[in-house]
């Protein structure tokens, strides 16, 4: 569901009214998009190294709590990369009204997907996960 919302937001940001204000930052947008791609790749790479599932729909198949690499800095780097991609689109198009979409996306992820994932990880890994949760922020 979050991927569908992400795609809808990409489309929405492109077609939202600009209200005559266009402050685009194309070079910054490219930098943020490259950063998003790096963050997007580092998350699954850590999961691959430890041979555990990256699919948030199958939390019961999680075999290991990954806390190394990029997961030392963010508990949700893959979701963070989606937000960075959306922000790069806003920078590219200069459509600052798109920030409303990012806020909605983050709220949806926090209250929906992430909350469910955190509950499953706490149940499966107990005190180890709770200690990790205390040490590492949800986003950055």
JSON list of C-alpha atoms in Angstrom, two decimals, residues 30-118:
[
{"chain": "A", "resi": 30, "resn": "UNK", "atom": "CA", "xyz": [19.81, 15.88, -8.32]},
{"chain": "A", "resi": 31, "resn": "UNK", "atom": "CA", "xyz": [21.98, 15.71, -5.20]},
{"chain": "A", "resi": 32, "resn": "UNK", "atom": "CA", "xyz": [18.97, 14.67, -3.04]},
{"chain": "A", "resi": 33, "resn": "UNK", "atom": "CA", "xyz": [17.90, 12.09, -5.65]},
{"chain": "A", "resi": 34, "resn": "UNK", "atom": "CA", "xyz": [21.41, 10.57, -5.70]},
{"chain": "A", "resi": 35, "resn": "UNK", "atom": "CA", "xyz": [21.41, 10.50, -1.89]},
{"chain": "A", "resi": 36, "resn": "UNK", "atom": "CA", "xyz": [17.99, 8.79, -2.00]},
{"chain": "A", "resi": 37, "resn": "UNK", "atom": "CA", "xyz": [19.35, 6.14, -4.39]},
{"chain": "A", "resi": 38, "resn": "UNK", "atom": "CA", "xyz": [22.33, 5.46, -2.14]},
{"chain": "A", "resi": 39, "resn": "UNK", "atom": "CA", "xyz": [20.13, 5.18, 0.97]},
{"chain": "A", "resi": 40, "resn": "UNK", "atom": "CA", "xyz": [17.67, 2.99, -0.99]},
{"chain": "A", "resi": 41, "resn": "UNK", "atom": "CA", "xyz": [20.47, 0.59, -1.96]},
{"chain": "A", "resi": 42, "resn": "UNK", "atom": "CA", "xyz": [22.20, 0.39, 1.42]},
{"chain": "A", "resi": 43, "resn": "UNK", "atom": "CA", "xyz": [19.13, -0.90, 3.30]},
{"chain": "A", "resi": 44, "resn": "UNK", "atom": "CA", "xyz": [18.47, -3.99, 1.18]},
{"chain": "A", "resi": 45, "resn": "UNK", "atom": "CA", "xyz": [22.22, -4.61, 0.93]},
{"chain": "A", "resi": 46, "resn": "UNK", "atom": "CA", "xyz": [22.42, -5.11, 4.71]},
{"chain": "A", "resi": 47, "resn": "UNK", "atom": "CA", "xyz": [19.41, -7.46, 4.60]},
{"chain": "A", "resi": 48, "resn": "UNK", "atom": "CA", "xyz": [21.04, -9.41, 1.76]},
{"chain": "A", "resi": 49, "resn": "UNK", "atom": "CA", "xyz": [24.32, -9.77, 3.69]},
{"chain": "A", "resi": 50, "resn": "UNK", "atom": "CA", "xyz": [22.45, -11.32, 6.62]},
{"chain": "A", "resi": 51, "resn": "UNK", "atom": "CA", "xyz": [20.10, -13.37, 4.40]},
{"chain": "A", "resi": 52, "resn": "UNK", "atom": "CA", "xyz": [16.89, -12.03, 5.91]},
{"chain": "A", "resi": 53, "resn": "UNK", "atom": "CA", "xyz": [13.73, -10.80, 4.21]},
{"chain": "A", "resi": 54, "resn": "UNK", "atom": "CA", "xyz": [13.37, -7.25, 3.00]},
{"chain": "A", "resi": 55, "resn": "UNK", "atom": "CA", "xyz": [9.63, -7.66, 2.31]},
{"chain": "A", "resi": 56, "resn": "UNK", "atom": "CA", "xyz": [7.55, -5.74, 4.90]},
{"chain": "A", "resi": 57, "resn": "UNK", "atom": "CA", "xyz": [4.49, -7.85, 4.04]},
{"chain": "A", "resi": 58, "resn": "UNK", "atom": "CA", "xyz": [6.12, -10.99, 5.45]},
{"chain": "A", "resi": 59, "resn": "UNK", "atom": "CA", "xyz": [7.41, -9.93, 8.86]},
{"chain": "A", "resi": 60, "resn": "UNK", "atom": "CA", "xyz": [7.17, -13.50, 10.14]},
{"chain": "A", "resi": 61, "resn": "UNK", "atom": "CA", "xyz": [10.00, -14.46, 7.73]},
{"chain": "A", "resi": 62, "resn": "UNK", "atom": "CA", "xyz": [12.42, -12.04, 9.39]},
{"chain": "A", "resi": 63, "resn": "UNK", "atom": "CA", "xyz": [15.28, -14.21, 10.58]},
{"chain": "A", "resi": 64, "resn": "UNK", "atom": "CA", "xyz": [17.63, -11.60, 12.01]},
{"chain": "A", "resi": 65, "resn": "UNK", "atom": "CA", "xyz": [17.58, -8.10, 13.45]},
{"chain": "A", "resi": 66, "resn": "UNK", "atom": "CA", "xyz": [19.86, -6.02, 11.22]},
{"chain": "A", "resi": 67, "resn": "UNK", "atom": "CA", "xyz": [21.55, -3.20, 13.15]},
{"chain": "A", "resi": 68, "resn": "UNK", "atom": "CA", "xyz": [24.73, -2.67, 11.13]},
{"chain": "A", "resi": 69, "resn": "UNK", "atom": "CA", "xyz": [25.58, -0.48, 8.16]},
{"chain": "A", "resi": 70, "resn": "UNK", "atom": "CA", "xyz": [22.99, 2.20, 7.50]},
{"chain": "A", "resi": 71, "resn": "UNK", "atom": "CA", "xyz": [20.79, 0.70, 10.23]},
{"chain": "A", "resi": 72, "resn": "UNK", "atom": "CA", "xyz": [23.19, 2.20, 12.78]},
{"chain": "A", "resi": 73, "resn": "UNK", "atom": "CA", "xyz": [21.78, 5.61, 11.80]},
{"chain": "A", "resi": 74, "resn": "UNK", "atom": "CA", "xyz": [18.18, 4.95, 10.78]},
{"chain": "A", "resi": 75, "resn": "UNK", "atom": "CA", "xyz": [15.74, 2.17, 11.63]},
{"chain": "A", "resi": 76, "resn": "UNK", "atom": "CA", "xyz": [13.90, 2.82, 8.35]},
{"chain": "A", "resi": 77, "resn": "UNK", "atom": "CA", "xyz": [16.37, 3.82, 5.63]},
{"chain": "A", "resi": 78, "resn": "UNK", "atom": "CA", "xyz": [14.24, 2.37, 2.82]},
{"chain": "A", "resi": 79, "resn": "UNK", "atom": "CA", "xyz": [11.27, 4.53, 3.82]},
{"chain": "A", "resi": 80, "resn": "UNK", "atom": "CA", "xyz": [13.62, 7.47, 4.31]},
{"chain": "A", "resi": 81, "resn": "UNK", "atom": "CA", "xyz": [14.80, 7.01, 0.72]},
{"chain": "A", "resi": 82, "resn": "UNK", "atom": "CA", "xyz": [11.19, 7.26, -0.54]},
{"chain": "A", "resi": 83, "resn": "UNK", "atom": "CA", "xyz": [10.74, 10.54, 1.34]},
{"chain": "A", "resi": 84, "resn": "UNK", "atom": "CA", "xyz": [14.03, 11.81, -0.10]},
{"chain": "A", "resi": 85, "resn": "UNK", "atom": "CA", "xyz": [12.84, 10.93, -3.62]},
{"chain": "A", "resi": 86, "resn": "UNK", "atom": "CA", "xyz": [9.61, 12.86, -3.06]},
{"chain": "A", "resi": 87, "resn": "UNK", "atom": "CA", "xyz": [11.57, 15.83, -1.72]},
{"chain": "A", "resi": 88, "resn": "UNK", "atom": "CA", "xyz": [13.89, 15.75, -4.74]},
{"chain": "A", "resi": 89, "resn": "UNK", "atom": "CA", "xyz": [10.85, 15.96, -7.01]},
{"chain": "A", "resi": 90, "resn": "UNK", "atom": "CA", "xyz": [9.61, 19.00, -5.10]},
{"chain": "A", "resi": 91, "resn": "UNK", "atom": "CA", "xyz": [13.03, 20.62, -5.50]},
{"chain": "A", "resi": 92, "resn": "UNK", "atom": "CA", "xyz": [13.14, 19.75, -9.20]},
{"chain": "A", "resi": 93, "resn": "UNK", "atom": "CA", "xyz": [9.67, 21.06, -10.00]},
{"chain": "A", "resi": 94, "resn": "UNK", "atom": "CA", "xyz": [9.65, 23.93, -7.53]},
{"chain": "A", "resi": 95, "resn": "UNK", "atom": "CA", "xyz": [6.22, 22.86, -6.33]},
{"chain": "A", "resi": 96, "resn": "UNK", "atom": "CA", "xyz": [6.44, 23.48, -2.60]},
{"chain": "A", "resi": 97, "resn": "UNK", "atom": "CA", "xyz": [2.82, 22.49, -2.02]},
{"chain": "A", "resi": 98, "resn": "UNK", "atom": "CA", "xyz": [4.10, 18.92, -2.41]},
{"chain": "A", "resi": 99, "resn": "UNK", "atom": "CA", "xyz": [5.47, 19.10, 1.14]},
{"chain": "A", "resi": 100, "resn": "UNK", "atom": "CA", "xyz": [1.89, 18.48, 2.29]},
{"chain": "A", "resi": 101, "resn": "UNK", "atom": "CA", "xyz": [2.08, 15.16, 0.44]},
{"chain": "A", "resi": 102, "resn": "UNK", "atom": "CA", "xyz": [5.33, 14.26, 2.17]},
{"chain": "A", "resi": 103, "resn": "UNK", "atom": "CA", "xyz": [3.80, 15.03, 5.58]},
{"chain": "A", "resi": 104, "resn": "UNK", "atom": "CA", "xyz": [0.81, 12.79, 4.76]},
{"chain": "A", "resi": 105, "resn": "UNK", "atom": "CA", "xyz": [3.16, 10.02, 3.56]},
{"chain": "A", "resi": 106, "resn": "UNK", "atom": "CA", "xyz": [5.30, 10.18, 6.72]},
{"chain": "A", "resi": 107, "resn": "UNK", "atom": "CA", "xyz": [2.21, 10.14, 8.96]},
{"chain": "A", "resi": 108, "resn": "UNK", "atom": "CA", "xyz": [0.85, 7.15, 7.03]},
{"chain": "A", "resi": 109, "resn": "UNK", "atom": "CA", "xyz": [4.16, 5.28, 7.33]},
{"chain": "A", "resi": 110, "resn": "UNK", "atom": "CA", "xyz": [4.56, 6.07, 11.04]},
{"chain": "A", "resi": 111, "resn": "UNK", "atom": "CA", "xyz": [1.02, 5.14, 12.05]},
{"chain": "A", "resi": 112, "resn": "UNK", "atom": "CA", "xyz": [0.51, 2.29, 9.60]},
{"chain": "A", "resi": 113, "resn": "UNK", "atom": "CA", "xyz": [3.46, 0.35, 8.28]},
{"chain": "A", "resi": 114, "resn": "UNK", "atom": "CA", "xyz": [6.22, 1.24, 10.75]},
{"chain": "A", "resi": 115, "resn": "UNK", "atom": "CA", "xyz": [4.07, 0.77, 13.84]},
{"chain": "A", "resi": 116, "resn": "UNK", "atom": "CA", "xyz": [3.12, -2.72, 12.64]},
{"chain": "A", "resi": 117, "resn": "UNK", "atom": "CA", "xyz": [6.72, -3.59, 11.81]},
{"chain": "A", "resi": 118, "resn": "UNK", "atom": "CA", "xyz": [8.00, -2.34, 15.17]}
]
